[in-house]
Tab-separated table of C-alpha atoms in Angstrom:
chain	number	residue	atom	x	y	z
M	1	UNK	CA	2.763	20.834	-33.554
M	2	UNK	CA	1.136	23.856	-31.982
M	3	UNK	CA	-2.419	23.587	-30.672
M	4	UNK	CA	-3.050	26.722	-32.771
M	5	UNK	CA	-3.157	24.385	-35.790
M	6	UNK	CA	-6.036	22.398	-34.317
M	7	UNK	CA	-9.215	21.989	-36.381
M	8	UNK	CA	-12.097	24.311	-35.526
M	9	UNK	CA	-14.243	23.236	-32.570
M	10	UNK	CA	-17.303	21.119	-33.345
M	11	UNK	CA	-19.020	17.943	-32.129
M	12	UNK	CA	-19.207	14.409	-33.466
M	13	UNK	CA	-22.916	15.002	-34.041
M	14	UNK	CA	-21.981	17.998	-36.212
M	15	UNK	CA	-19.697	15.746	-38.262
M	16	UNK	CA	-22.410	13.145	-38.859
M	17	UNK	CA	-24.981	15.814	-39.751
M	18	UNK	CA	-22.578	17.458	-42.225
M	19	UNK	CA	-21.853	14.117	-43.884
M	20	UNK	CA	-25.555	13.227	-44.052
M	21	UNK	CA	-26.259	16.533	-45.777
M	22	UNK	CA	-23.494	15.939	-48.311
M	23	UNK	CA	-24.195	12.277	-49.025
M	24	UNK	CA	-27.794	11.483	-47.975
M	25	UNK	CA	-28.143	8.489	-50.290
M	26	UNK	CA	-24.695	6.971	-49.706
M	27	UNK	CA	-24.487	3.806	-47.622
M	28	UNK	CA	-23.484	4.621	-44.041
M	29	UNK	CA	-23.846	1.299	-42.210
M	30	UNK	CA	-24.132	-2.278	-43.443
M	31	UNK	CA	-24.150	-5.201	-41.010
M	32	UNK	CA	-25.030	-7.812	-43.637
M	33	UNK	CA	-28.693	-7.833	-42.605
M	34	UNK	CA	-29.562	-4.134	-42.517
M	35	UNK	CA	-28.084	-1.410	-44.710
M	36	UNK	CA	-28.727	2.229	-43.855
M	37	UNK	CA	-28.087	5.277	-46.006
M	38	UNK	CA	-26.841	8.429	-44.307
M	39	UNK	CA	-30.339	9.914	-44.435
M	40	UNK	CA	-31.790	6.763	-42.882
M	41	UNK	CA	-29.019	6.572	-40.265
M	42	UNK	CA	-29.572	10.190	-39.267
M	43	UNK	CA	-33.286	9.484	-38.909
M	44	UNK	CA	-32.632	6.424	-36.733
M	45	UNK	CA	-30.198	8.414	-34.600
M	46	UNK	CA	-32.665	11.261	-34.118
M	47	UNK	CA	-35.339	8.755	-33.099
M	48	UNK	CA	-32.990	7.083	-30.608
M	49	UNK	CA	-32.016	10.461	-29.144
M	50	UNK	CA	-35.693	11.369	-28.710
M	51	UNK	CA	-36.408	8.072	-26.954
M	52	UNK	CA	-33.420	8.581	-24.679
M	53	UNK	CA	-34.688	12.061	-23.841
M	54	UNK	CA	-38.085	10.506	-23.102
M	55	UNK	CA	-36.315	8.105	-20.737
M	56	UNK	CA	-34.851	11.061	-18.854
M	57	UNK	CA	-31.381	11.269	-20.448
M	58	UNK	CA	-30.016	14.813	-20.318
M	59	UNK	CA	-26.782	16.559	-21.363
M	60	UNK	CA	-23.917	15.527	-19.116
M	61	UNK	CA	-25.452	12.134	-18.351
M	62	UNK	CA	-23.617	8.890	-18.974
M	63	UNK	CA	-25.275	6.020	-20.794
M	64	UNK	CA	-23.868	2.497	-20.810
M	65	UNK	CA	-23.855	0.627	-24.123
M	66	UNK	CA	-23.639	-3.157	-24.079
M	67	UNK	CA	-25.094	-4.463	-27.334
M	68	UNK	CA	-23.673	-7.404	-29.321
M	69	UNK	CA	-21.075	-6.456	-31.911
M	70	UNK	CA	-21.567	-6.698	-35.632
M	71	UNK	CA	-25.009	-5.063	-35.596
M	72	UNK	CA	-26.446	-1.766	-36.792
M	73	UNK	CA	-28.239	-1.490	-33.444
M	74	UNK	CA	-24.930	-1.050	-31.622
M	75	UNK	CA	-23.867	1.940	-33.708
M	76	UNK	CA	-27.300	3.563	-33.767
M	77	UNK	CA	-27.263	3.367	-29.962
M	78	UNK	CA	-23.841	5.029	-29.741
M	79	UNK	CA	-24.809	7.826	-32.113
M	80	UNK	CA	-28.159	8.261	-30.384
M	81	UNK	CA	-26.469	8.761	-27.019
M	82	UNK	CA	-24.220	11.414	-28.549
M	83	UNK	CA	-27.185	13.163	-30.175
M	84	UNK	CA	-28.954	13.250	-26.795
M	85	UNK	CA	-26.030	15.209	-25.345
M	86	UNK	CA	-24.839	12.343	-23.151
M	87	UNK	CA	-21.566	10.397	-23.129
M	88	UNK	CA	-21.597	6.738	-24.089
M	89	UNK	CA	-19.802	4.237	-21.867
M	90	UNK	CA	-19.127	1.048	-23.867
M	91	UNK	CA	-18.618	-2.474	-22.592
M	92	UNK	CA	-18.203	-5.379	-24.994
M	93	UNK	CA	-21.232	-7.672	-24.764
M	94	UNK	CA	-18.860	-10.634	-24.392
M	95	UNK	CA	-16.938	-9.138	-21.468
M	96	UNK	CA	-17.460	-10.677	-18.010
M	97	UNK	CA	-20.210	-9.271	-15.813
M	98	UNK	CA	-17.536	-8.136	-13.373
M	99	UNK	CA	-16.041	-5.847	-16.004
M	100	UNK	CA	-19.448	-4.387	-16.872
M	101	UNK	CA	-20.276	-3.792	-13.215
M	102	UNK	CA	-16.937	-2.060	-12.610
M	103	UNK	CA	-17.150	0.162	-15.704
M	104	UNK	CA	-20.781	1.184	-15.298
M	105	UNK	CA	-20.374	1.676	-11.573
M	106	UNK	CA	-17.221	3.791	-11.820
M	107	UNK	CA	-18.721	5.872	-14.635
M	108	UNK	CA	-21.994	6.407	-12.788
M	109	UNK	CA	-24.203	5.584	-15.761
M	110	UNK	CA	-27.850	6.635	-15.625
M	111	UNK	CA	-29.059	3.990	-18.081
M	112	UNK	CA	-27.676	0.940	-19.896
M	113	UNK	CA	-28.630	0.178	-23.483
M	114	UNK	CA	-28.590	-3.582	-23.959
M	115	UNK	CA	-31.111	-3.998	-26.757
M	116	UNK	CA	-34.157	-3.834	-24.487
M	117	UNK	CA	-36.949	-1.476	-25.619
M	118	UNK	CA	-36.912	2.097	-24.365
M	119	UNK	CA	-40.058	3.930	-23.253
M	120	UNK	CA	-42.221	4.711	-26.275
M	121	UNK	CA	-42.929	8.334	-25.342
M	122	UNK	CA	-40.242	10.474	-26.996
M	123	UNK	CA	-38.767	13.616	-25.508
M	124	UNK	CA	-36.876	16.567	-26.925
M	125	UNK	CA	-33.132	15.914	-26.859
M	126	UNK	CA	-30.567	18.657	-26.333
M	127	UNK	CA	-27.703	18.606	-28.809
M	128	UNK	CA	-24.197	18.336	-27.368
M	129	UNK	CA	-21.691	21.169	-27.256
M	130	UNK	CA	-17.952	20.795	-27.951
M	131	UNK	CA	-17.272	20.907	-24.217
M	132	UNK	CA	-19.550	17.969	-23.411
M	133	UNK	CA	-18.102	14.478	-22.989
M	134	UNK	CA	-18.557	12.217	-26.012
M	135	UNK	CA	-17.368	8.924	-24.546
M	136	UNK	CA	-15.892	7.396	-21.428
M	137	UNK	CA	-13.640	4.456	-22.193
M	138	UNK	CA	-11.770	2.446	-19.606
M	139	UNK	CA	-8.191	1.292	-19.988
M	140	UNK	CA	-7.624	-2.462	-20.125
M	141	UNK	CA	-6.360	-2.654	-16.570
M	142	UNK	CA	-3.420	-4.807	-17.663
M	143	UNK	CA	-1.110	-2.732	-15.444
M	144	UNK	CA	-3.551	-2.301	-12.580
M	145	UNK	CA	-7.183	-1.340	-11.993
M	146	UNK	CA	-8.915	-0.083	-15.192
M	147	UNK	CA	-9.072	3.715	-15.314
M	148	UNK	CA	-11.970	5.640	-16.837
M	149	UNK	CA	-11.006	8.297	-19.388
M	150	UNK	CA	-13.502	10.975	-20.469
M	151	UNK	CA	-13.054	12.468	-23.948
M	152	UNK	CA	-14.901	15.620	-24.944
M	153	UNK	CA	-16.578	16.238	-28.306
M	154	UNK	CA	-13.986	18.963	-28.875
M	155	UNK	CA	-11.124	16.476	-28.551
M	156	UNK	CA	-12.882	13.676	-30.450
M	157	UNK	CA	-13.928	15.848	-33.394
M	158	UNK	CA	-10.475	17.454	-33.527
M	159	UNK	CA	-8.944	13.979	-33.810
M	160	UNK	CA	-11.309	13.021	-36.627
M	161	UNK	CA	-10.655	16.243	-38.547
M	162	UNK	CA	-6.895	16.295	-37.913
M	163	UNK	CA	-6.498	12.729	-39.156
M	164	UNK	CA	-8.507	13.643	-42.258
M	165	UNK	CA	-5.825	16.206	-43.137
M	166	UNK	CA	-3.137	13.565	-43.635
M	167	UNK	CA	-4.835	10.411	-44.969
M	168	UNK	CA	-5.308	9.703	-48.678
M	169	UNK	CA	-4.962	13.332	-49.694
M	170	UNK	CA	-4.858	12.507	-53.421
M	171	UNK	CA	-8.003	10.364	-53.408
M	172	UNK	CA	-9.805	10.843	-50.071
M	173	UNK	CA	-12.076	8.264	-48.500
M	174	UNK	CA	-15.630	8.730	-49.739
M	175	UNK	CA	-18.877	7.068	-50.835
M	176	UNK	CA	-17.988	3.685	-52.283
M	177	UNK	CA	-15.332	2.993	-49.660
M	178	UNK	CA	-16.139	0.341	-47.081
M	179	UNK	CA	-14.525	0.555	-43.646
M	180	UNK	CA	-14.022	-2.455	-41.397
M	181	UNK	CA	-15.461	-2.188	-37.896
M	182	UNK	CA	-13.699	-5.093	-36.224
M	183	UNK	CA	-12.572	-3.756	-32.862
M	184	UNK	CA	-14.490	-3.858	-29.605
M	185	UNK	CA	-16.308	-0.590	-28.905
M	186	UNK	CA	-14.760	-0.831	-25.448
M	187	UNK	CA	-11.397	-0.122	-27.112
M	188	UNK	CA	-10.692	3.485	-28.086
M	189	UNK	CA	-9.441	2.556	-31.568
M	190	UNK	CA	-13.025	1.576	-32.445
M	191	UNK	CA	-13.727	5.318	-32.549
M	192	UNK	CA	-11.216	5.628	-35.385
M	193	UNK	CA	-12.999	2.906	-37.351
M	194	UNK	CA	-16.392	4.555	-36.982
M	195	UNK	CA	-15.304	8.028	-37.943
M	196	UNK	CA	-13.051	6.913	-40.805
M	197	UNK	CA	-16.392	6.062	-42.403
M	198	UNK	CA	-18.719	8.763	-41.108
M	199	UNK	CA	-16.351	11.719	-41.595
M	200	UNK	CA	-16.156	11.045	-45.341
M	201	UNK	CA	-19.441	9.462	-46.427
M	202	UNK	CA	-18.068	5.909	-46.550
M	203	UNK	CA	-19.851	2.802	-45.266
M	204	UNK	CA	-19.036	1.226	-41.905
M	205	UNK	CA	-19.144	-2.569	-42.159
M	206	UNK	CA	-19.190	-4.313	-38.760
M	207	UNK	CA	-17.653	-7.764	-38.434
M	208	UNK	CA	-18.855	-10.133	-35.685
M	209	UNK	CA	-16.408	-10.253	-32.801
M	210	UNK	CA	-16.255	-14.071	-33.023
M	211	UNK	CA	-14.963	-13.725	-36.583
M	212	UNK	CA	-12.389	-11.116	-35.604
M	213	UNK	CA	-11.134	-13.247	-32.748
M	214	UNK	CA	-10.566	-16.171	-35.095
M	215	UNK	CA	-7.917	-14.122	-36.864
M	216	UNK	CA	-7.389	-16.033	-40.088
M	217	UNK	CA	-11.113	-16.287	-40.942
M	218	UNK	CA	-11.382	-12.513	-41.152
M	219	UNK	CA	-9.175	-12.396	-44.254
M	220	UNK	CA	-11.719	-13.995	-46.629
M	221	UNK	CA	-14.456	-11.899	-44.989
M	222	UNK	CA	-12.631	-8.704	-45.978
M	223	UNK	CA	-12.654	-9.851	-49.600
M	224	UNK	CA	-16.300	-10.944	-49.570
M	225	UNK	CA	-17.414	-7.617	-48.062
M	226	UNK	CA	-15.231	-5.523	-50.383
M	227	UNK	CA	-13.442	-3.731	-47.550
M	228	UNK	CA	-11.199	-0.860	-48.691
M	229	UNK	CA	-10.190	0.755	-45.362
M	230	UNK	CA	-8.851	-1.116	-42.321
M	231	UNK	CA	-7.642	0.094	-38.927
M	232	UNK	CA	-6.249	-2.779	-36.888
M	233	UNK	CA	-3.365	-4.151	-34.855
M	234	UNK	CA	-0.311	-5.616	-36.624
M	235	UNK	CA	-0.734	-9.020	-34.982
M	236	UNK	CA	-4.119	-9.490	-36.638
M	237	UNK	CA	-3.076	-8.220	-40.063
M	238	UNK	CA	-0.082	-10.566	-40.046
M	239	UNK	CA	-2.490	-13.537	-40.041
M	240	UNK	CA	-4.189	-12.566	-43.302
M	241	UNK	CA	-2.948	-13.764	-46.690
M	242	UNK	CA	-1.780	-10.984	-48.991
M	243	UNK	CA	-4.762	-11.354	-51.318
M	244	UNK	CA	-7.144	-10.562	-48.445
M	245	UNK	CA	-5.949	-6.961	-48.632
M	246	UNK	CA	-5.929	-6.597	-52.419
M	247	UNK	CA	-8.833	-4.123	-52.313
M	248	UNK	CA	-7.619	-2.281	-49.214
M	249	UNK	CA	-6.212	1.135	-50.123
M	250	UNK	CA	-5.766	2.458	-46.586
M	251	UNK	CA	-4.331	0.359	-43.759
M	252	UNK	CA	-3.754	1.899	-40.332
M	253	UNK	CA	-1.828	0.180	-37.556
M	254	UNK	CA	-1.941	1.022	-33.866
M	255	UNK	CA	-2.120	-0.485	-30.414
M	256	UNK	CA	1.197	-2.319	-30.609
M	257	UNK	CA	4.573	-2.160	-32.331
M	258	UNK	CA	4.558	-2.820	-36.071
M	259	UNK	CA	7.303	-5.229	-37.240
M	260	UNK	CA	9.371	-3.738	-40.101
M	261	UNK	CA	8.932	-6.896	-42.169
M	262	UNK	CA	5.135	-6.571	-41.971
M	263	UNK	CA	5.312	-2.961	-43.123
M	264	UNK	CA	7.556	-4.006	-46.019
M	265	UNK	CA	5.114	-6.737	-47.064
M	266	UNK	CA	1.952	-4.634	-46.907
M	267	UNK	CA	3.125	-1.187	-48.053
M	268	UNK	CA	2.603	-1.801	-51.768
M	269	UNK	CA	1.742	0.588	-54.615
M	270	UNK	CA	-1.875	1.705	-54.469
M	271	UNK	CA	-2.121	1.332	-50.680
M	272	UNK	CA	-1.278	3.803	-47.919
M	273	UNK	CA	-0.032	2.198	-44.717
M	274	UNK	CA	0.199	4.258	-41.531
M	275	UNK	CA	1.638	3.560	-38.106
M	276	UNK	CA	-0.065	5.455	-35.291
M	277	UNK	CA	0.454	5.956	-31.596
M	278	UNK	CA	-1.741	7.395	-28.892
M	279	UNK	CA	-2.883	6.330	-25.442
M	280	UNK	CA	-6.562	6.432	-24.499
M	281	UNK	CA	-5.777	9.572	-22.501
M	282	UNK	CA	-4.767	11.445	-25.686
M	283	UNK	CA	-7.895	10.719	-27.770
M	284	UNK	CA	-7.074	7.601	-29.798
M	285	UNK	CA	-4.153	8.842	-31.919
M	286	UNK	CA	-1.683	11.616	-31.118
M	287	UNK	CA	0.846	11.038	-33.904
M	288	UNK	CA	1.225	9.127	-37.156
M	289	UNK	CA	3.823	8.133	-39.733
M	290	UNK	CA	3.319	6.769	-43.222
M	291	UNK	CA	5.144	3.484	-43.772
M	292	UNK	CA	6.863	2.833	-47.083
M	293	UNK	CA	8.446	-0.501	-46.223
M	294	UNK	CA	11.885	1.120	-46.121
M	295	UNK	CA	13.797	2.301	-43.094
M	296	UNK	CA	12.761	2.031	-39.444
M	297	UNK	CA	9.137	1.978	-38.302
M	298	UNK	CA	8.383	5.287	-36.597
M	299	UNK	CA	5.376	6.692	-34.757
M	300	UNK	CA	5.715	9.942	-36.663
M	301	UNK	CA	4.806	13.500	-35.874
M	302	UNK	CA	1.961	14.946	-33.865
M	303	UNK	CA	-1.445	15.529	-35.426
M	304	UNK	CA	-2.471	19.155	-35.894
M	305	UNK	CA	-3.414	20.479	-32.467
M	306	UNK	CA	-1.474	17.865	-30.480
M	307	UNK	CA	1.862	18.545	-28.780
M	308	UNK	CA	4.457	15.803	-28.526
M	309	UNK	CA	7.855	16.102	-26.866
M	310	UNK	CA	10.430	13.725	-25.362
M	311	UNK	CA	12.131	14.981	-22.210
M	312	UNK	CA	14.963	13.912	-19.944
M	313	UNK	CA	14.766	13.323	-16.193
M	314	UNK	CA	14.919	17.072	-15.567
M	315	UNK	CA	12.017	17.764	-17.916
M	316	UNK	CA	14.120	19.284	-20.686
M	317	UNK	CA	13.570	18.213	-24.325
M	318	UNK	CA	16.135	15.699	-25.564
M	319	UNK	CA	17.932	15.834	-28.883
M	320	UNK	CA	16.770	13.671	-31.792
M	321	UNK	CA	17.809	10.056	-31.284
M	322	UNK	CA	18.171	10.365	-27.521
M	323	UNK	CA	16.057	8.440	-25.002
M	324	UNK	CA	13.575	10.108	-22.697
M	325	UNK	CA	9.976	10.226	-21.485
M	326	UNK	CA	7.231	11.115	-23.944
M	327	UNK	CA	4.816	13.911	-22.985
M	328	UNK	CA	1.609	14.552	-24.937
M	329	UNK	CA	-0.509	17.679	-24.753
M	330	UNK	CA	-2.782	19.872	-26.804
M	331	UNK	CA	-6.378	19.655	-27.918
M	332	UNK	CA	-6.549	15.869	-27.629
M	333	UNK	CA	-5.723	15.662	-23.938
M	334	UNK	CA	-8.561	13.914	-22.105
M	335	UNK	CA	-9.117	13.557	-18.379
M	336	UNK	CA	-9.500	10.746	-15.885
M	337	UNK	CA	-12.768	10.292	-14.028
M	338	UNK	CA	-10.663	10.427	-10.875
M	339	UNK	CA	-9.137	13.934	-10.629
M	340	UNK	CA	-6.365	12.549	-8.447
M	341	UNK	CA	-5.194	10.511	-11.440
M	342	UNK	CA	-4.880	13.672	-13.510
M	343	UNK	CA	-2.548	15.161	-10.922
M	344	UNK	CA	-0.579	11.909	-10.726
M	345	UNK	CA	-0.259	11.033	-14.409
M	346	UNK	CA	-0.179	14.324	-16.315
M	347	UNK	CA	3.107	16.196	-16.583
M	348	UNK	CA	3.580	19.827	-17.497
M	349	UNK	CA	4.443	20.469	-21.143
M	350	UNK	CA	7.897	22.077	-21.267
M	351	UNK	CA	8.362	25.439	-22.956
M	352	UNK	CA	10.071	24.830	-26.285
C-alpha cells in the first residue's frame, strides 16, 4: 500500500477533541468507580495539561507515567501529557523498580506521574504538532536489552485513522460500545485499545491488571461490564468460555500467532474477528486480515500508508508463497531512541 494513501496528518489530541465535539455527553471512560463523559474527560485532560505546564513540562519533553492500572487517573494522565505537547513514557505500576529505572533513565524523562499531586499553579500548555513524539514505549527485552521506540503523533494518528477505515464498516464503533482496556500501558497494543474507544465516541472500560492476569476470571467480567470490543492476545481469549464473548462484536488479535481452531471457534455471525501484525517499531499494527474461520490464518495486507514487502537475501521482492524477510515502511515507521539502532535495524524499502 502506498504511503500516498495515508490518512491526513493530525495529532492524537486532535482526534480526542473531534470526538468530544461530536459526542460530548457520551461515556468516554468508566473504571467502575468514576465514569466520565467526553466533555468531562476533555475538561480533566485540559486541567492536567495546565498543571503539567505549571510544573515546567514543555513540548518535546518526556513524562513518565506509572499509575496503577484499571483507573481513570491513569488515562487522564496519559492524555494530559499528550495535550501538554510532551511524550508519555509508560511503565506498568507492577513492574520491578529495575525496569522503571531503566526505562525512565534511557528515555530521559523530566517528570514521573505516579499519582502524587502536581503543583497547584497551572500554566499554559502548548498543543502538540504531528511531528512531536506521542509516546516512547520500550520493547520487552526478551531478545536482549529493552529498546526505546519513539512514535510521533503523525504515525500514531495515522494508525488510528487507517484502522478505522477497515473495521466494522457496516456498523462502526460508536457511543454505546464498550471497549476493554486490559493490556499494560507499557505494551504498545494498549494504544489500540484506547483509541478504538476514543476515535469513535465509545467508552473505554479498564480492567484491573490482577484480573487480566488471572485469565479465566476476565471472561465473566466482560459479560458483567457489557464489553462489545476486545483487542487481546489469542492465548488469553482461548481461556474464556464462548458465552463470555456473546456481546463482543469486534475481536482483534495480535502479539502472537492465532491458532486456526481458535479463529474457527470465535469467528461467528455478528462478530468481526481480525488478526493483526506489527512490531513496536511500526506503530502498533502494520497489517491486518479478517478471519472467517476458514482457510489459513494470515496477517493480511498493509494498512493505508504502510508499506509491506517480503524480500530475498539480495533484497528483491519474493513471489507469493515464497519465504523471505519482511520489511515495513511508510507513515507508521517509528525510530529508536538510539540512532545507531536505526542504522542497524532498518532496511531500505526496495523499489517495486
